[in-house]
mmCIF file of C-alpha atoms in Angstrom:
data_model
loop_
_atom_site.group_PDB
_atom_site.id
_atom_site.type_symbol
_atom_site.label_atom_id
_atom_site.label_comp_id
_atom_site.label_asym_id
_atom_site.label_seq_id
_atom_site.Cartn_x
_atom_site.Cartn_y
_atom_site.Cartn_z
ATOM 1 C CA UNK A 23 92.744 84.677 170.076
ATOM 2 C CA UNK A 24 92.181 85.558 166.451
ATOM 3 C CA UNK A 25 94.621 83.629 164.296
ATOM 4 C CA UNK A 26 95.411 80.983 161.751
ATOM 5 C CA UNK A 27 95.947 77.655 163.481
ATOM 6 C CA UNK A 28 97.259 74.350 162.158
ATOM 7 C CA UNK A 29 97.350 70.825 163.496
ATOM 8 C CA UNK A 30 99.511 68.966 164.034
ATOM 9 C CA UNK A 31 102.612 71.063 164.594
ATOM 10 C CA UNK A 32 104.910 68.116 163.980
ATOM 11 C CA UNK A 33 104.283 65.002 161.936
ATOM 12 C CA UNK A 34 106.765 62.140 161.632
ATOM 13 C CA UNK A 35 105.727 59.217 159.474
ATOM 14 C CA UNK A 36 106.973 56.416 157.274
ATOM 15 C CA UNK A 37 107.174 56.455 153.503
ATOM 16 C CA UNK A 38 103.999 55.226 151.871
ATOM 17 C CA UNK A 39 101.679 56.370 154.654
ATOM 18 C CA UNK A 40 98.747 58.764 154.208
ATOM 19 C CA UNK A 41 98.451 61.811 156.439
ATOM 20 C CA UNK A 42 96.343 64.959 156.835
ATOM 21 C CA UNK A 43 97.051 68.452 158.069
ATOM 22 C CA UNK A 44 94.266 70.736 159.217
ATOM 23 C CA UNK A 45 94.002 74.514 159.159
ATOM 24 C CA UNK A 46 91.471 76.871 160.664
ATOM 25 C CA UNK A 47 91.221 80.652 160.620
ATOM 26 C CA UNK A 48 88.925 82.855 162.664
ATOM 27 C CA UNK A 49 89.849 86.118 160.958
ATOM 28 C CA UNK A 50 86.727 86.114 158.792
ATOM 29 C CA UNK A 51 88.852 85.834 155.627
ATOM 30 C CA UNK A 52 87.497 84.481 152.364
ATOM 31 C CA UNK A 53 90.690 83.006 150.910
ATOM 32 C CA UNK A 54 92.950 80.299 152.295
ATOM 33 C CA UNK A 55 96.243 78.873 151.043
ATOM 34 C CA UNK A 56 98.734 76.049 151.446
ATOM 35 C CA UNK A 57 102.448 76.731 151.048
ATOM 36 C CA UNK A 58 105.430 74.402 151.174
ATOM 37 C CA UNK A 59 108.756 75.603 152.627
ATOM 38 C CA UNK A 60 111.658 73.352 151.740
ATOM 39 C CA UNK A 61 114.919 72.785 153.580
ATOM 40 C CA UNK A 62 116.472 75.823 151.883
ATOM 41 C CA UNK A 63 113.629 77.982 153.221
ATOM 42 C CA UNK A 64 112.153 78.507 149.770
ATOM 43 C CA UNK A 65 108.391 79.131 149.967
ATOM 44 C CA UNK A 66 106.082 78.019 147.199
ATOM 45 C CA UNK A 67 102.334 78.179 146.932
ATOM 46 C CA UNK A 68 100.535 74.892 146.416
ATOM 47 C CA UNK A 69 96.815 75.587 146.548
ATOM 48 C CA UNK A 70 94.340 78.337 147.268
ATOM 49 C CA UNK A 71 90.604 78.388 147.937
ATOM 50 C CA UNK A 72 88.320 81.402 147.749
ATOM 51 C CA UNK A 73 84.930 80.887 149.388
ATOM 52 C CA UNK A 74 85.414 77.111 149.204
ATOM 53 C CA UNK A 75 86.284 77.211 145.514
ATOM 54 C CA UNK A 76 89.717 76.039 144.334
ATOM 55 C CA UNK A 77 91.371 78.985 142.565
ATOM 56 C CA UNK A 78 95.069 78.118 142.587
ATOM 57 C CA UNK A 79 96.336 74.624 141.878
ATOM 58 C CA UNK A 80 100.052 74.671 141.241
ATOM 59 C CA UNK A 81 102.085 71.873 139.737
ATOM 60 C CA UNK A 82 101.773 69.583 142.721
ATOM 61 C CA UNK A 83 101.679 65.766 142.605
ATOM 62 C CA UNK A 84 98.102 64.520 142.685
ATOM 63 C CA UNK A 85 98.974 62.682 145.891
ATOM 64 C CA UNK A 86 98.226 66.038 147.501
ATOM 65 C CA UNK A 87 94.541 66.823 147.808
ATOM 66 C CA UNK A 88 93.188 69.923 149.500
ATOM 67 C CA UNK A 89 89.671 70.216 150.843
ATOM 68 C CA UNK A 90 87.805 73.238 152.124
ATOM 69 C CA UNK A 91 84.625 72.271 153.985
ATOM 70 C CA UNK A 92 83.860 75.941 154.686
ATOM 71 C CA UNK A 93 85.491 79.358 154.430
ATOM 72 C CA UNK A 94 87.229 78.984 157.776
ATOM 73 C CA UNK A 95 88.835 75.586 157.195
ATOM 74 C CA UNK A 96 91.303 74.172 154.723
ATOM 75 C CA UNK A 97 92.753 70.693 155.016
ATOM 76 C CA UNK A 98 95.548 68.989 153.130
ATOM 77 C CA UNK A 99 95.612 65.247 152.634
ATOM 78 C CA UNK A 100 98.744 63.559 151.351
ATOM 79 C CA UNK A 101 98.704 59.994 150.020
ATOM 80 C CA UNK A 102 101.650 57.645 149.679
ATOM 81 C CA UNK A 103 104.132 59.942 151.351
ATOM 82 C CA UNK A 104 107.615 60.199 149.849
ATOM 83 C CA UNK A 105 110.929 61.348 151.307
ATOM 84 C CA UNK A 106 110.771 64.512 149.181
ATOM 85 C CA UNK A 107 107.557 65.542 150.886
ATOM 86 C CA UNK A 108 109.515 66.357 154.031
ATOM 87 C CA UNK A 109 109.118 70.104 154.531
ATOM 88 C CA UNK A 110 107.257 72.674 156.575
ATOM 89 C CA UNK A 111 103.713 73.256 155.343
ATOM 90 C CA UNK A 112 102.151 76.622 156.070
ATOM 91 C CA UNK A 113 98.528 77.545 155.882
ATOM 92 C CA UNK A 114 97.612 81.190 155.283
ATOM 93 C CA UNK A 115 94.487 83.265 154.882
ATOM 94 C CA UNK A 116 93.550 86.655 153.475
ATOM 95 C CA UNK A 117 90.649 88.845 152.493
ATOM 96 C CA UNK A 118 90.594 90.527 149.093
ATOM 97 C CA UNK A 119 88.767 93.440 150.743
ATOM 98 C CA UNK A 120 91.217 93.998 153.582
ATOM 99 C CA UNK A 121 94.734 95.342 153.838
ATOM 100 C CA UNK A 122 95.606 94.765 150.205
ATOM 101 C CA UNK A 123 94.873 91.032 150.401
ATOM 102 C CA UNK A 124 97.658 90.655 152.967
ATOM 103 C CA UNK A 125 98.196 87.015 153.854
ATOM 104 C CA UNK A 126 98.420 85.845 157.463
ATOM 105 C CA UNK A 127 100.289 82.635 158.127
ATOM 106 C CA UNK A 128 99.718 79.795 160.528
ATOM 107 C CA UNK A 129 102.467 78.328 162.732
ATOM 108 C CA UNK A 130 103.395 75.638 160.223
ATOM 109 C CA UNK A 131 103.429 71.841 160.267
ATOM 110 C CA UNK A 132 106.856 70.231 160.088
ATOM 111 C CA UNK A 133 106.463 66.973 158.179
ATOM 112 C CA UNK A 134 109.270 64.434 158.321
ATOM 113 C CA UNK A 135 109.007 61.333 156.131
ATOM 114 C CA UNK A 136 111.344 58.489 157.109
ATOM 115 C CA UNK B 7 105.886 83.364 135.171
ATOM 116 C CA UNK B 8 106.895 85.984 137.700
ATOM 117 C CA UNK B 9 110.354 85.627 139.212
ATOM 118 C CA UNK B 10 111.388 87.354 142.420
ATOM 119 C CA UNK B 11 115.024 87.794 143.373
ATOM 120 C CA UNK B 12 116.398 89.065 146.637
ATOM 121 C CA UNK B 13 119.880 90.142 147.456
ATOM 122 C CA UNK B 14 121.899 89.638 149.390
ATOM 123 C CA UNK B 15 120.959 86.099 150.404
ATOM 124 C CA UNK B 16 122.932 86.446 153.588
ATOM 125 C CA UNK B 17 123.803 89.577 155.490
ATOM 126 C CA UNK B 18 125.985 89.813 158.545
ATOM 127 C CA UNK B 19 126.076 93.287 160.011
ATOM 128 C CA UNK B 20 127.268 95.028 163.097
ATOM 129 C CA UNK B 21 124.885 96.631 165.534
ATOM 130 C CA UNK B 22 124.367 100.286 164.797
ATOM 131 C CA UNK B 23 125.048 99.999 161.062
ATOM 132 C CA UNK B 24 122.658 100.658 158.191
ATOM 133 C CA UNK B 25 121.963 98.364 155.264
ATOM 134 C CA UNK B 26 119.481 97.732 152.470
ATOM 135 C CA UNK B 27 117.953 94.502 151.172
ATOM 136 C CA UNK B 28 116.822 94.519 147.550
ATOM 137 C CA UNK B 29 113.906 92.727 145.938
ATOM 138 C CA UNK B 30 113.628 92.647 142.141
ATOM 139 C CA UNK B 31 110.784 91.075 140.226
ATOM 140 C CA UNK B 32 110.344 90.244 136.584
ATOM 141 C CA UNK B 33 106.708 91.024 135.704
ATOM 142 C CA UNK B 34 104.420 93.990 136.342
ATOM 143 C CA UNK B 35 102.798 93.982 139.755
ATOM 144 C CA UNK B 36 101.728 96.778 142.045
ATOM 145 C CA UNK B 37 101.471 94.764 145.250
ATOM 146 C CA UNK B 38 104.450 93.754 147.291
ATOM 147 C CA UNK B 39 104.752 92.410 150.807
ATOM 148 C CA UNK B 40 107.611 92.013 153.264
ATOM 149 C CA UNK B 41 107.641 89.225 155.841
ATOM 150 C CA UNK B 42 109.943 88.284 158.681
ATOM 151 C CA UNK B 43 110.614 84.708 159.754
ATOM 152 C CA UNK B 44 112.461 83.742 162.930
ATOM 153 C CA UNK B 45 114.098 80.280 163.031
ATOM 154 C CA UNK B 46 111.486 77.557 163.411
ATOM 155 C CA UNK B 47 108.654 80.073 163.406
ATOM 156 C CA UNK B 48 105.926 81.308 161.129
ATOM 157 C CA UNK B 49 105.969 84.311 158.811
ATOM 158 C CA UNK B 50 105.106 87.664 160.308
ATOM 159 C CA UNK B 51 103.797 90.389 158.017
ATOM 160 C CA UNK B 52 105.887 93.548 158.158
ATOM 161 C CA UNK B 53 104.774 95.778 155.303
ATOM 162 C CA UNK B 54 102.134 95.928 152.588
ATOM 163 C CA UNK B 55 103.081 98.148 149.629
ATOM 164 C CA UNK B 56 100.199 98.756 147.249
ATOM 165 C CA UNK B 57 101.293 101.407 144.795
ATOM 166 C CA UNK B 58 104.236 102.952 143.028
ATOM 167 C CA UNK B 59 106.215 105.160 145.379
ATOM 168 C CA UNK B 60 104.736 103.602 148.507
ATOM 169 C CA UNK B 61 106.939 103.963 151.566
ATOM 170 C CA UNK B 62 106.218 102.406 154.950
ATOM 171 C CA UNK B 63 108.245 102.629 158.144
ATOM 172 C CA UNK B 64 108.094 100.703 161.373
ATOM 173 C CA UNK B 65 110.820 101.239 163.930
ATOM 174 C CA UNK B 66 114.224 100.647 162.355
ATOM 175 C CA UNK B 67 112.783 99.204 159.144
ATOM 176 C CA UNK B 68 111.615 101.131 156.123
ATOM 177 C CA UNK B 69 110.229 99.589 152.940
ATOM 178 C CA UNK B 70 109.655 101.215 149.569
ATOM 179 C CA UNK B 71 108.264 100.192 146.200
ATOM 180 C CA UNK B 72 109.160 101.369 142.691
ATOM 181 C CA UNK B 73 106.820 99.527 140.327
ATOM 182 C CA UNK B 74 108.419 101.024 137.212
ATOM 183 C CA UNK B 75 111.822 99.658 138.171
ATOM 184 C CA UNK B 76 110.155 96.488 139.580
ATOM 185 C CA UNK B 77 112.167 97.005 142.735
ATOM 186 C CA UNK B 78 111.461 97.121 146.437
ATOM 187 C CA UNK B 79 113.933 97.894 149.171
ATOM 188 C CA UNK B 80 113.949 97.135 152.872
ATOM 189 C CA UNK B 81 116.232 99.555 154.665
ATOM 190 C CA UNK B 82 117.586 98.808 158.106
ATOM 191 C CA UNK B 83 118.676 101.739 160.242
ATOM 192 C CA UNK B 84 121.014 101.334 163.216
ATOM 193 C CA UNK B 85 120.609 97.572 163.377
ATOM 194 C CA UNK B 86 120.048 95.818 166.684
ATOM 195 C CA UNK B 87 120.367 92.122 167.520
ATOM 196 C CA UNK B 88 116.576 91.684 167.713
ATOM 197 C CA UNK B 89 116.363 92.274 163.972
ATOM 198 C CA UNK B 90 118.244 89.022 163.285
ATOM 199 C CA UNK B 91 115.857 86.879 161.207
ATOM 200 C CA UNK B 92 115.138 85.900 157.612
ATOM 201 C CA UNK B 93 113.318 88.531 155.555
ATOM 202 C CA UNK B 94 111.199 87.641 152.548
ATOM 203 C CA UNK B 95 109.646 89.847 149.931
ATOM 204 C CA UNK B 96 106.608 88.503 148.097
ATOM 205 C CA UNK B 97 104.990 89.850 144.957
ATOM 206 C CA UNK B 98 101.331 89.401 144.117
ATOM 207 C CA UNK B 99 100.652 87.717 140.788
ATOM 208 C CA UNK B 100 97.135 87.130 139.420
ATOM 209 C CA UNK B 101 95.054 88.457 142.318
ATOM 210 C CA UNK B 102 95.740 85.902 145.030
ATOM 211 C CA UNK B 103 99.026 84.267 144.178
ATOM 212 C CA UNK B 104 102.137 85.350 146.063
ATOM 213 C CA UNK B 105 105.536 84.615 144.612
ATOM 214 C CA UNK B 106 108.183 84.715 147.301
ATOM 215 C CA UNK B 107 111.772 85.796 147.000
ATOM 216 C CA UNK B 108 114.589 83.562 148.140
ATOM 217 C CA UNK B 109 114.852 85.278 151.508
ATOM 218 C CA UNK B 110 117.670 87.270 153.104
ATOM 219 C CA UNK B 111 119.109 85.839 156.269
ATOM 220 C CA UNK B 112 120.155 88.732 158.488
ATOM 221 C CA UNK B 113 122.515 88.338 161.410
ATOM 222 C CA UNK B 114 123.285 91.327 163.586
ATOM 223 C CA UNK B 115 126.285 91.028 165.878
ATOM 224 C CA UNK B 116 127.604 93.328 168.638
#
């Protein structure tokens, strides 16, 4: 199936731990994104990579570090997790040449920090 | 920075009725997107509006864009229960950045 996939789907961890979320897309897109959706369902962009180059880096604590090993993958590593990091993290991808740069979203990773 | 406001935030409507969700944004943009999100699920793309006056329809939903008024509408015709979900508009800002509205939670009851 062509899609944006994320692992894991659920992540429960203790404060202070370090964790990673992985994202892969097989849509042939050149741009990938990380979004955070908080408990009030508000969606905010965190990072974006175009052809492995970081192009959007919002005001996010530097405990969050994205990495894009290639155009099809975008990972998010979070150090020293805090309670406020609990949220759903969505990966998305798009192509500037297709469908008006429409973004396609992954299934989300629900992170709970205890 | 671009701000995107949706209203209403919550909409409870009876099956068979019509209603409109509004999306206002604060800075010039000619690209606007509508997404649907079911509880606990991902975001599903509904419409891509790329120019002033663009109108798209799919089933009971119709979206339009007025870039001069910085306004998009999502019109629901003869609502059915399956349309119950949260609807987000998102405005493109600086090529790749999407700024999302607050979402409108729609509940359709018999």
